[in-house]
Coordinates of C-alpha atoms and ligand atoms in Angstrom, one line a residue:
M42 CA 5.5 -19.7 -1.3
Q43 CA 4.6 -15.9 -0.5
I44 CA 6.8 -13.8 1.8
L45 CA 4.5 -11.7 3.8
D46 CA 6.8 -8.6 3.8
G47 CA 6.7 -6.2 6.6
K48 CA 8.4 -3.2 4.5
I49 CA 5.8 -3.0 2.3
V50 CA 3.1 -3.7 4.8
S51 CA 4.3 -1.1 7.4
R52 CA 5.0 1.2 4.7
A53 CA 1.6 1.2 3.8
V54 CA 0.4 2.0 7.6
M55 CA 2.8 4.6 7.8
D56 CA 1.6 6.3 4.4
Q57 CA -2.1 6.3 5.4
L58 CA -1.1 7.7 8.8
K59 CA 1.3 10.5 7.1
A60 CA -2.0 11.5 5.0
K61 CA -3.9 11.7 8.1
V62 CA -1.3 14.2 9.9
E63 CA -1.1 16.1 6.6
E64 CA -4.9 16.7 6.7
L65 CA -4.7 17.9 10.3
I66 CA -1.7 20.2 9.6
A67 CA -4.0 21.7 6.7
A68 CA -6.8 22.0 9.0
K69 CA -4.3 23.7 11.8
K70 CA -4.8 20.9 14.1
R71 CA -2.1 19.8 16.5
V72 CA -0.7 16.7 15.6
P73 CA -0.5 12.9 17.9
H74 CA 2.1 12.9 20.2
L75 CA 3.9 10.0 21.6
S76 CA 6.0 9.9 24.3
V77 CA 8.9 6.8 25.1
I78 CA 10.3 6.2 28.6
I79 CA 13.7 4.3 28.4
I80 CA 15.2 3.2 31.6
G81 CA 19.0 2.3 31.5
R82 CA 21.3 1.3 28.1
N83 CA 19.9 -1.8 26.9
G84 CA 21.3 -2.1 23.5
A85 CA 18.5 -3.4 22.0
S86 CA 15.8 -1.3 23.7
E87 CA 18.1 1.7 22.5
T88 CA 17.7 0.2 19.1
Y89 CA 13.5 -0.1 19.5
V90 CA 13.6 3.4 21.0
A91 CA 15.3 5.2 18.4
S92 CA 13.2 3.5 15.6
K93 CA 10.1 4.5 17.2
I94 CA 10.9 7.8 17.7
K95 CA 12.6 8.0 14.0
N96 CA 9.2 6.7 12.5
C97 CA 7.0 9.2 14.4
E98 CA 9.1 12.0 12.8
E99 CA 8.9 10.4 9.6
I100 CA 5.3 10.6 9.4
G101 CA 5.2 13.9 11.3
F102 CA 4.2 12.5 15.0
K103 CA 5.4 14.8 17.5
S104 CA 7.7 12.3 20.0
S105 CA 9.4 13.1 23.3
L106 CA 12.1 10.6 24.8
V107 CA 11.9 10.5 28.7
R108 CA 15.7 8.8 29.7
L109 CA 16.0 7.5 33.2
E110 CA 18.7 6.1 34.7
E111 CA 19.0 2.1 35.5
T112 CA 19.1 2.9 39.4
V113 CA 16.0 5.3 39.2
A114 CA 13.8 4.9 41.9
E115 CA 10.1 3.3 41.2
S116 CA 8.8 6.4 42.9
A117 CA 10.5 8.4 40.8
L118 CA 9.2 6.6 37.6
I119 CA 5.9 6.5 39.1
E120 CA 6.1 10.6 39.1
T121 CA 7.3 10.5 35.4
I122 CA 4.1 8.9 34.6
N123 CA 1.9 10.4 36.3
K124 CA 3.2 13.9 34.6
L125 CA 2.8 12.4 31.5
N126 CA -0.6 10.7 32.1
E127 CA -1.6 14.4 33.0
D128 CA -0.4 16.3 30.2
D129 CA -3.1 16.8 28.0
A130 CA -0.5 17.3 24.7
I131 CA 0.4 13.8 25.0
D132 CA -1.5 11.0 23.4
G133 CA 0.2 7.9 23.7
I134 CA 2.6 6.8 26.5
L135 CA 5.1 3.9 25.9
L136 CA 7.7 2.5 28.6
Q137 CA 10.2 0.6 26.8
L138 CA 10.4 -3.0 28.4
P139 CA 12.2 -5.0 29.9
L140 CA 12.8 -2.6 33.2
P141 CA 15.4 -2.9 35.7
K142 CA 14.8 -6.0 38.1
H143 CA 14.0 -3.6 41.5
I144 CA 11.0 -2.2 39.4
N145 CA 7.5 -4.2 39.0
E146 CA 6.5 -4.1 35.7
Q147 CA 3.0 -5.4 36.5
K148 CA 2.3 -2.4 38.9
I149 CA 4.1 0.3 36.7
T150 CA 2.3 -1.0 33.6
S151 CA -0.8 -0.3 35.1
L152 CA -0.2 3.1 36.2
I153 CA -0.1 4.3 32.8
D154 CA -3.5 5.9 32.0
Y155 CA -5.6 3.7 29.7
S156 CA -6.3 6.3 27.4
K157 CA -2.7 6.8 26.3
D158 CA -1.6 3.1 26.9
V159 CA -0.7 2.3 23.1
D160 CA 1.3 -0.5 24.4
G161 CA -2.0 -2.5 25.6
F162 CA -0.2 -3.6 28.4
N163 CA -2.4 -1.9 31.3
P164 CA -4.6 -4.7 32.8
I165 CA -8.1 -2.7 31.4
S166 CA -6.4 -3.1 27.9
M167 CA -5.5 -6.6 28.4
G168 CA -8.6 -7.2 30.1
N169 CA -10.7 -5.7 27.3
L170 CA -8.9 -7.7 24.4
A171 CA -9.7 -10.8 26.6
L172 CA -13.4 -9.9 26.4
G173 CA -13.3 -8.9 22.9
V174 CA -14.1 -5.2 23.5
P175 CA -12.1 -2.7 21.1
S176 CA -9.1 -1.6 23.0
F177 CA -5.3 -0.7 22.5
I178 CA -3.9 -4.2 21.4
P179 CA -0.2 -4.7 22.1
A180 CA 1.9 -3.5 19.3
T181 CA 3.3 -7.1 18.1
P182 CA 0.3 -9.1 18.1
F183 CA -1.6 -6.0 16.5
G184 CA 1.2 -5.8 13.7
I185 CA 0.7 -9.7 13.0
M186 CA -3.3 -9.1 12.5
L187 CA -2.2 -5.9 10.6
M188 CA -0.3 -8.3 8.2
L189 CA -2.8 -11.1 8.1
E190 CA -5.5 -8.4 6.7
Y191 CA -3.0 -7.0 4.0
Y192 CA -2.6 -10.3 2.8
N193 CA -6.1 -11.4 3.3
I194 CA -4.9 -14.7 5.0
E195 CA -7.9 -17.0 5.6
T196 CA -8.0 -17.8 9.4
S197 CA -11.7 -18.9 9.9
G198 CA -11.7 -22.7 11.0
K199 CA -8.1 -22.9 10.8
H200 CA -5.6 -24.5 13.5
A201 CA -3.5 -22.2 15.0
V202 CA -0.3 -23.0 16.9
V203 CA 1.2 -20.2 19.3
I204 CA 4.8 -21.2 20.3
G205 CA 5.4 -18.7 23.4
R206 CA 2.9 -17.6 26.4
S207 CA 4.6 -13.9 26.9
N208 CA 2.1 -11.5 27.8
I209 CA 3.6 -9.1 25.0
V210 CA 2.7 -11.2 22.3
G211 CA 1.8 -15.2 23.0
R212 CA -0.9 -14.8 25.0
P213 CA -2.5 -11.5 23.1
I214 CA -2.3 -13.4 19.7
S215 CA -3.9 -16.3 20.9
M216 CA -6.9 -14.4 22.3
L217 CA -6.9 -12.4 19.0
L218 CA -6.8 -15.6 16.5
S219 CA -9.5 -17.1 18.6
Q220 CA -11.8 -14.1 18.7
N221 CA -14.6 -14.2 16.9
S222 CA -14.0 -11.7 14.1
T223 CA -12.4 -11.1 10.7
Y224 CA -8.9 -12.9 10.7
G225 CA -9.9 -14.7 13.8
N226 CA -12.0 -17.5 14.3
C227 CA -9.0 -20.0 14.6
T228 CA -8.5 -22.8 16.9
V229 CA -5.7 -21.9 18.8
T230 CA -3.1 -24.0 20.7
V231 CA -0.9 -22.6 23.0
C232 CA 2.8 -24.4 23.4
H233 CA 5.2 -23.1 25.7
S234 CA 8.1 -24.6 27.7
R235 CA 6.3 -27.0 29.3
T236 CA 4.7 -28.4 26.3
T237 CA 6.1 -32.1 25.7
N238 CA 4.8 -32.2 22.2
I239 CA 5.3 -29.2 20.3
K240 CA 6.1 -30.8 17.1
E241 CA 3.2 -32.8 17.0
H242 CA 1.2 -29.7 17.8
C243 CA 3.1 -27.7 14.9
L244 CA 2.5 -31.0 12.3
N245 CA -1.2 -30.4 12.8
A246 CA -0.8 -26.3 12.5
D247 CA -2.6 -24.5 9.5
I248 CA -1.1 -21.6 10.7
I249 CA 2.3 -21.1 13.4
V250 CA 3.1 -17.9 15.3
A251 CA 6.8 -19.0 16.8
A252 CA 7.4 -16.4 19.7
L253 CA 9.6 -18.1 22.0
G254 CA 13.0 -16.6 21.7
I255 CA 15.0 -19.5 20.4
P256 CA 16.7 -18.8 17.2
G257 CA 16.0 -21.3 14.5
F258 CA 13.9 -23.5 16.8
L259 CA 10.7 -24.2 14.3
K260 CA 12.6 -26.8 12.0
A261 CA 11.1 -27.8 8.7
D262 CA 10.3 -31.4 9.9
M263 CA 8.0 -29.2 12.4
V264 CA 5.7 -27.7 9.4
K265 CA 3.1 -29.2 7.2
E266 CA 3.0 -28.4 3.7
N267 CA 1.2 -24.9 2.9
A268 CA 1.4 -23.8 6.5
V269 CA 1.3 -19.9 6.9
V270 CA 4.7 -19.4 9.3
I271 CA 4.8 -15.9 11.5
D272 CA 8.2 -15.7 13.0
V273 CA 8.4 -13.0 15.7
G274 CA 11.9 -13.9 16.9
I275 CA 14.6 -11.2 17.1
T276 CA 17.2 -12.5 18.9
R277 CA 20.8 -10.6 18.4
I278 CA 23.7 -13.2 17.1
K279 CA 27.2 -11.9 17.2
D280 CA 28.5 -11.4 13.9
T281 CA 31.6 -10.1 12.7
S282 CA 31.1 -9.6 9.2
K283 CA 28.4 -6.8 10.1
K284 CA 28.9 -2.9 11.0
S285 CA 26.7 -3.5 14.0
G286 CA 28.7 -6.5 15.1
Y287 CA 25.7 -8.5 15.1
S288 CA 22.6 -9.8 13.0
I289 CA 19.0 -10.6 14.0
K290 CA 17.9 -14.2 13.9
G291 CA 14.1 -15.4 13.7
D292 CA 12.6 -18.2 15.9
V293 CA 12.4 -20.2 12.5
D294 CA 14.8 -22.1 10.5
F295 CA 13.8 -20.0 7.4
E296 CA 15.6 -21.7 4.4
N297 CA 14.6 -24.8 5.2
V298 CA 11.0 -24.1 6.5
A299 CA 9.9 -21.3 3.8
P300 CA 9.9 -23.8 0.7
K301 CA 7.2 -25.6 2.6
C302 CA 5.1 -22.8 3.4
S303 CA 2.2 -21.0 1.6
C304 CA 3.1 -17.8 3.4
I305 CA 6.0 -17.1 5.7
T306 CA 7.5 -13.6 7.7
P307 CA 11.2 -12.8 7.1
V308 CA 13.3 -11.9 10.1
P309 CA 14.6 -9.1 9.6
G310 CA 11.7 -7.4 7.5
G311 CA 9.0 -8.9 8.6
V312 CA 6.8 -8.9 12.1
G313 CA 9.6 -6.6 13.7
L314 CA 8.8 -3.5 11.0
M315 CA 5.1 -4.1 12.0
T316 CA 5.6 -3.5 15.4
I317 CA 6.4 0.2 15.3
A318 CA 3.7 1.1 12.5
A319 CA 1.0 -0.4 15.0
V320 CA 2.6 1.2 17.7
L321 CA 2.3 4.7 15.5
Q322 CA -1.7 3.5 14.6
N323 CA -2.2 3.1 18.5
T324 CA -1.1 6.2 19.0
Y325 CA -3.1 7.7 16.4
N326 CA -5.9 6.1 17.5
A327 CA -5.3 7.2 21.3
Y328 CA -5.4 11.0 19.6
L329 CA -8.5 10.5 18.0
Q330 CA -10.5 8.9 21.2
R331 CA -8.9 11.4 23.2
N332 CA -10.0 14.2 20.9
S333 CA -13.3 13.4 20.7
S334 CA -14.0 13.1 24.4
C335 CA -12.5 16.6 24.9
Q336 CA -15.0 17.9 22.5
Ligands
LIG643 N1 10.4 -4.6 24.7 C1 10.0 -5.4 24.0 N2 9.0 -5.4 23.2 C2 8.3 -4.3 23.6 C3 7.2 -3.8 23.1 O1 6.3 -4.2 22.5 N3 6.7 -2.6 23.8 C4 7.3 -2.2 25.0 N4 7.2 -1.0 25.5 N5 8.8 -2.3 25.1 C5 9.2 -3.9 24.6

């Protein structure tokens, strides 16, 4: 059984990006700039955003954080996004989700300039993904694909079961795995809350992506021998033994599932770290595309 180690793979992606930044600095060029918008005081969002900013700093990207109150008017958020869209010094815009209930997520994500949409949530990016046209891929699915590539996991002709149909993970990863490309070409089954026989589907799967947000959902008796298991879950569970007061649990019953697998991602230390690396890779790609279209 091989652990698919997000620490190792994200480090490799970050090291490559850091080397690119060093080349830019040596050539006296500007460096990529990621702008992150956070609304309100959601603990998990604060952690993710802090981590994105810290990782930007580590590889030499510029970053900026725009903080808005939970009660911010939609019009004020739109104004903020328009300013960032128009600012030539900014390459990537990331609006941390979830948004407060009074803000229409669909409308707002469609307003982020397509050329700076490092989250890949703009309908143009999503449409391109569905069509197989190169585009920004949402960070978590992109991170999973980088992991499959790093470990050279055979996907062609395999049966992949994706549990979860969210716009952020389930839907895009199901499209990527079925695309006619290296690390695609799977036959994909998407399971969700109304699927009646998830266990049966999973037992037929060569690859399982668990992205439903229920800790420990995928049990050993749902997994066939030698399956590849990708755990996207990152639920916070109260844990008084931890300094933070919580521990992070994945959607897979790791202890019992891992011995049956050919490969598995741990939580923490798996897909979560890849998500950040993928945002940074998207920001670098946005920088390259914007620079080439300015010349
Ligand atoms: N909240 C949870 N996951 C994500 C993500 O991938 N991007 C953004 N912007 N917010 C999130």
